[in-house]
Coordinates of C-alpha atoms in Angstrom, one line a residue:
M1 CA 5.1 -17.2 30.3
R2 CA 3.5 -19.7 28.1
N3 CA 3.0 -17.5 25.1
A4 CA 6.8 -16.6 25.1
R5 CA 7.7 -20.4 25.1
C6 CA 5.5 -21.0 22.3
L7 CA 6.3 -17.9 20.2
V8 CA 8.8 -19.5 18.0
S9 CA 7.3 -22.9 17.4
L10 CA 3.6 -21.5 16.6
C11 CA 4.9 -18.6 14.4
L12 CA 7.1 -21.1 12.6
L13 CA 4.1 -23.4 12.0
S14 CA 1.9 -20.5 10.4
F15 CA 5.0 -19.3 8.7
A16 CA 5.4 -22.7 7.0
A17 CA 1.9 -22.5 5.8
V18 CA 2.6 -19.4 3.7
P19 CA 5.0 -20.6 0.9
L20 CA 8.2 -18.4 -0.1
A21 CA 8.5 -17.6 -3.6
H22 CA 12.2 -18.1 -4.8
A23 CA 13.2 -18.7 -1.2
Q24 CA 16.7 -19.4 -2.2
E25 CA 17.3 -16.4 -4.1
A26 CA 19.7 -14.0 -2.1
P27 CA 17.8 -10.5 -1.6
K28 CA 19.7 -7.2 -2.5
P29 CA 21.1 -6.4 0.7
Q30 CA 24.7 -7.5 1.5
P31 CA 26.5 -8.4 4.8
Q32 CA 28.7 -5.4 5.7
P33 CA 31.6 -5.3 8.4
D34 CA 30.3 -3.7 11.6
N35 CA 32.6 -1.2 13.1
N36 CA 32.4 -0.5 16.9
I37 CA 29.4 1.3 17.8
V38 CA 30.2 4.1 20.4
V39 CA 27.1 5.5 22.2
T40 CA 28.8 8.2 24.6
G41 CA 30.1 11.4 23.3
Q42 CA 27.5 12.2 20.6
G43 CA 28.0 15.8 21.1
P44 CA 25.3 18.3 22.2
K45 CA 21.8 18.2 20.6
P46 CA 19.1 21.0 21.3
I47 CA 16.8 19.6 23.9
K48 CA 13.8 20.8 22.0
R49 CA 15.0 18.7 18.9
A50 CA 15.4 15.6 21.1
Q51 CA 12.1 16.0 22.8
R52 CA 10.2 16.4 19.4
Y53 CA 12.0 13.4 18.0
I54 CA 10.9 11.3 20.8
R55 CA 7.3 12.5 20.8
Q56 CA 7.1 11.6 17.0
V57 CA 8.4 8.0 17.5
L58 CA 7.0 7.1 20.9
D59 CA 3.6 7.4 22.7
V60 CA 4.8 9.4 25.8
D61 CA 1.3 10.6 27.0
D62 CA 0.2 7.3 28.9
G63 CA 1.6 4.6 30.8
Q64 CA 5.5 4.0 31.0
L65 CA 8.0 3.4 28.2
A66 CA 8.7 -0.4 28.1
R67 CA 11.9 -2.1 27.8
F68 CA 13.3 -5.8 27.9
V69 CA 14.4 -6.8 31.4
D70 CA 15.4 -10.3 30.5
P71 CA 18.0 -11.0 28.1
V72 CA 17.2 -10.4 24.5
C73 CA 17.5 -13.4 22.0
P74 CA 16.8 -12.5 18.5
L75 CA 15.7 -14.8 15.8
V76 CA 15.4 -13.8 12.0
I77 CA 13.7 -16.3 9.6
G78 CA 12.7 -16.4 6.1
L79 CA 15.8 -15.1 4.2
P80 CA 18.7 -17.2 3.2
P81 CA 20.7 -18.5 6.1
R82 CA 23.5 -16.1 5.7
F83 CA 21.2 -13.0 5.8
N84 CA 19.3 -14.3 8.5
S85 CA 22.5 -14.8 10.7
S86 CA 23.8 -11.5 9.8
I87 CA 20.7 -9.7 10.8
Q88 CA 20.7 -11.4 14.1
D89 CA 24.6 -10.6 14.6
R90 CA 23.6 -6.8 13.9
I91 CA 20.8 -6.7 16.2
R92 CA 23.2 -8.0 19.1
I93 CA 26.1 -5.7 18.1
V94 CA 23.9 -2.6 18.6
G95 CA 21.9 -3.8 21.6
T96 CA 25.2 -4.6 23.2
A97 CA 26.6 -1.2 22.4
A98 CA 23.4 0.3 24.1
T99 CA 23.7 -1.5 27.2
V100 CA 20.9 -3.9 26.3
R101 CA 21.3 -7.4 28.0
M102 CA 21.7 -9.9 25.1
A103 CA 21.4 -13.6 25.6
K104 CA 23.9 -16.1 24.9
E105 CA 23.9 -17.5 21.1
K106 CA 21.9 -20.7 22.1
C107 CA 18.7 -19.2 23.7
E108 CA 14.9 -19.2 23.5
P109 CA 14.1 -16.3 21.2
N110 CA 12.0 -13.5 22.5
L111 CA 12.6 -11.3 19.6
M112 CA 11.6 -12.5 16.4
I113 CA 11.8 -11.0 12.6
V114 CA 9.9 -13.0 9.9
F115 CA 10.2 -12.3 6.2
A116 CA 7.5 -13.6 4.2
D117 CA 6.2 -13.2 0.7
N118 CA 3.0 -11.7 2.0
S119 CA 3.1 -10.5 5.4
D120 CA -0.9 -10.0 5.4
A121 CA -1.4 -13.5 4.4
L122 CA 0.8 -14.7 7.2
I123 CA -0.9 -12.5 10.0
Q124 CA -4.2 -13.8 8.6
M125 CA -3.2 -17.3 9.0
M126 CA -1.7 -16.9 12.4
R127 CA -4.9 -14.9 13.6
K128 CA -7.0 -17.7 12.3
R129 CA -5.0 -20.2 14.1
R130 CA -5.1 -18.3 17.3
N131 CA -1.3 -18.0 17.4
A132 CA 0.1 -17.8 20.8
A133 CA 2.2 -14.4 19.5
F134 CA -1.2 -12.4 20.0
T135 CA -1.8 -13.9 23.5
N136 CA -2.3 -11.2 26.1
L137 CA -1.6 -8.3 23.6
D138 CA -3.4 -5.3 24.7
D139 CA -5.7 -3.4 22.2
G140 CA -2.9 -1.2 20.8
A141 CA -0.7 -4.0 20.1
L142 CA -3.4 -6.0 18.4
R143 CA -4.2 -3.1 16.3
D144 CA -0.4 -3.0 15.3
A145 CA -0.4 -6.6 14.5
F146 CA -3.3 -6.7 12.4
Q147 CA -3.1 -3.4 10.7
S148 CA -2.7 -4.3 6.9
G149 CA 0.6 -3.4 5.1
P150 CA 4.1 -4.6 4.3
I151 CA 5.3 -4.4 7.9
H152 CA 3.7 -5.7 11.0
A153 CA 5.6 -4.9 14.2
W154 CA 4.1 -5.5 17.7
R155 CA 5.4 -6.2 21.3
L156 CA 3.9 -8.1 24.6
V157 CA 4.2 -5.5 27.3
V158 CA 3.3 -6.4 30.9
T159 CA 3.4 -4.7 34.2
R160 CA 5.9 -6.1 36.7
D161 CA 6.2 -5.4 40.4
E162 CA 9.4 -5.5 42.5
V163 CA 9.3 -9.2 43.2
G164 CA 8.3 -10.3 39.8
N165 CA 4.5 -10.6 39.8
I166 CA 3.0 -9.7 36.4
S167 CA -0.1 -8.1 35.1
T168 CA -0.9 -8.3 31.4
G169 CA -3.8 -5.6 31.3
N170 CA -6.2 -8.2 30.3
D171 CA -6.9 -9.4 33.9
D172 CA -10.4 -9.7 35.3
P173 CA -10.9 -6.3 36.6
D174 CA -13.1 -7.7 39.6
Y175 CA -10.1 -9.9 40.6
P176 CA -6.9 -8.1 39.5
P177 CA -3.4 -9.5 40.7
M178 CA -1.9 -8.2 43.9
M179 CA 1.1 -5.9 43.0
E180 CA 3.9 -5.1 45.4
G181 CA 5.7 -1.9 45.6
D182 CA 6.7 0.0 42.4
T183 CA 5.8 -1.3 39.2
Q184 CA 7.4 -1.0 35.6
A185 CA 6.4 -1.6 32.1
V186 CA 8.3 -4.8 30.7
T187 CA 8.6 -6.2 27.1
I188 CA 8.3 -9.8 27.2
N189 CA 8.5 -10.5 23.5
A190 CA 8.5 -8.5 20.1
V191 CA 7.6 -9.6 16.5
V192 CA 8.3 -8.0 13.2
V193 CA 6.9 -9.6 10.0
M194 CA 7.9 -8.0 6.8
D195 CA 7.3 -8.4 3.1
R196 CA 10.6 -9.9 1.6
K197 CA 10.3 -7.6 -1.4
T198 CA 10.1 -4.5 1.1
A199 CA 13.8 -5.6 2.2
L200 CA 15.0 -5.9 -1.2
G201 CA 17.7 -2.9 -1.8
K202 CA 18.3 -2.4 1.8
S203 CA 21.4 -3.4 3.5
V204 CA 21.9 -6.1 6.4
R205 CA 22.8 -3.1 8.6
Q206 CA 19.7 -1.2 7.6
L207 CA 17.5 -4.0 8.2
G208 CA 18.7 -5.0 11.5
D209 CA 18.9 -1.2 12.8
Y210 CA 15.5 -0.7 11.8
V211 CA 14.2 -3.8 13.6
V212 CA 16.2 -2.8 16.8
M213 CA 14.3 0.5 17.0
R214 CA 10.9 -1.3 16.4
T215 CA 11.7 -4.0 19.0
L216 CA 13.9 -2.9 21.7
V217 CA 12.6 0.5 21.9
G218 CA 8.9 0.2 20.5
A219 CA 9.3 3.1 18.3
K220 CA 7.6 3.4 15.0
P221 CA 7.4 6.1 12.4
P222 CA 5.0 8.9 12.6
A223 CA 1.4 8.0 10.9
K224 CA 1.5 11.2 9.1
G225 CA 4.6 13.1 7.9
S226 CA 8.3 12.3 8.2
I227 CA 10.6 12.3 11.3
A228 CA 12.1 15.7 11.9
S229 CA 15.4 14.3 12.7
A230 CA 17.6 11.8 10.8
S231 CA 16.3 8.2 11.9
I232 CA 16.7 4.7 10.8
L233 CA 12.9 4.4 11.3
S234 CA 12.6 6.6 8.1
L235 CA 14.1 3.7 6.2
F236 CA 11.0 3.1 4.3
D237 CA 9.8 6.8 4.1
P238 CA 9.3 7.6 0.3
N239 CA 10.0 11.2 1.2
V240 CA 13.4 10.6 2.5
A241 CA 16.1 9.9 0.1
P242 CA 18.3 8.8 0.4
P243 CA 17.5 6.9 3.5
P244 CA 20.0 6.6 6.5
T245 CA 22.5 3.9 5.9
E246 CA 22.5 3.0 9.6
I247 CA 21.1 3.7 13.1
T248 CA 21.7 7.3 13.8
D249 CA 23.0 9.2 16.6
M250 CA 19.4 10.3 17.6
D251 CA 18.3 6.6 17.5
L252 CA 21.1 5.5 19.5
G253 CA 20.6 8.1 22.2
L254 CA 17.0 7.1 22.6
L255 CA 17.9 3.5 22.7
A256 CA 20.8 3.7 25.0
N257 CA 19.5 6.0 27.5
L258 CA 16.0 4.2 27.7
Y259 CA 18.1 1.3 29.0
R260 CA 19.9 3.3 31.2
L261 CA 17.0 4.9 32.9
R262 CA 17.8 4.5 36.7
N263 CA 14.0 4.9 37.7
P264 CA 11.9 2.9 35.3
N265 CA 8.8 3.4 37.5
E266 CA 8.0 7.0 36.4
Q267 CA 5.4 7.9 33.9
A268 CA 6.2 8.0 30.3
S269 CA 6.2 11.7 30.0
D270 CA 8.9 12.0 32.8
Q271 CA 10.8 9.2 31.3
A272 CA 11.0 10.9 27.9
W273 CA 12.0 14.1 29.5
R274 CA 15.0 12.5 31.5
I275 CA 16.1 10.6 28.2
S276 CA 16.0 13.8 26.2
K277 CA 18.0 15.6 28.8
A278 CA 20.6 12.7 28.7
M279 CA 20.8 12.8 24.9
V280 CA 21.8 16.3 25.3
S281 CA 24.2 16.2 28.3
G282 CA 25.6 12.8 27.9
K283 CA 24.8 11.8 31.7
Q284 CA 22.8 9.0 32.7
P285 CA 19.1 9.7 33.0

């Protein structure tokens, strides 16, 4: 799709218009060696706890749970190169462990993480320039992108049928596209824009794992209150101290089982039920 191809160039163009203060100063996070991540054998979890966690971080009342189908190619910009590459590596490690298809190193990015001095100013600049990163987004994704705050995260999600035909949700209602067979919600690309000062004091591992849940899963912290289970999504929750040092078992269970779903054509509530059962049993959903 055109906006996927233009995502990097236009985002970089807008990004360049908002200067970074002290861009060469290393932030507090330090790269950490990554141990192998094992998603299986997490041990039993009460299903009610898993269900509550899923409902807190995902909207399961409408549509379907979206996931990437095409290989994921992450790109991080805005930090010194060694931190950018370390976060990209962490995203690849966690994604691979959770059976997410990751693209080879030289690829066209469809998952972008931008660190800026002022994320709100950058978003406003992108919006003013009609950046392609906002093309075909539905109303919910646009609200996520434009809502003021230190972190903006959104995904382009489309409906894809069995032969690859795509509906964006913004099609002409009088002339909707013909869809063949079962359809599923597919993530085309994802973007996170974060204030650099928000990242200070966080490790590369924490930042990479947080981005994984926001982009590969589409999960987000509850608007009100804290998550009942330990989750990397609580990384910036002032009521959670200390925050998780890395992605938790509950997070990994959701991530891995979302990408292991055998029937991606069901409704979100049914998908969430299957995922919660798999998180408890360890069986494929």
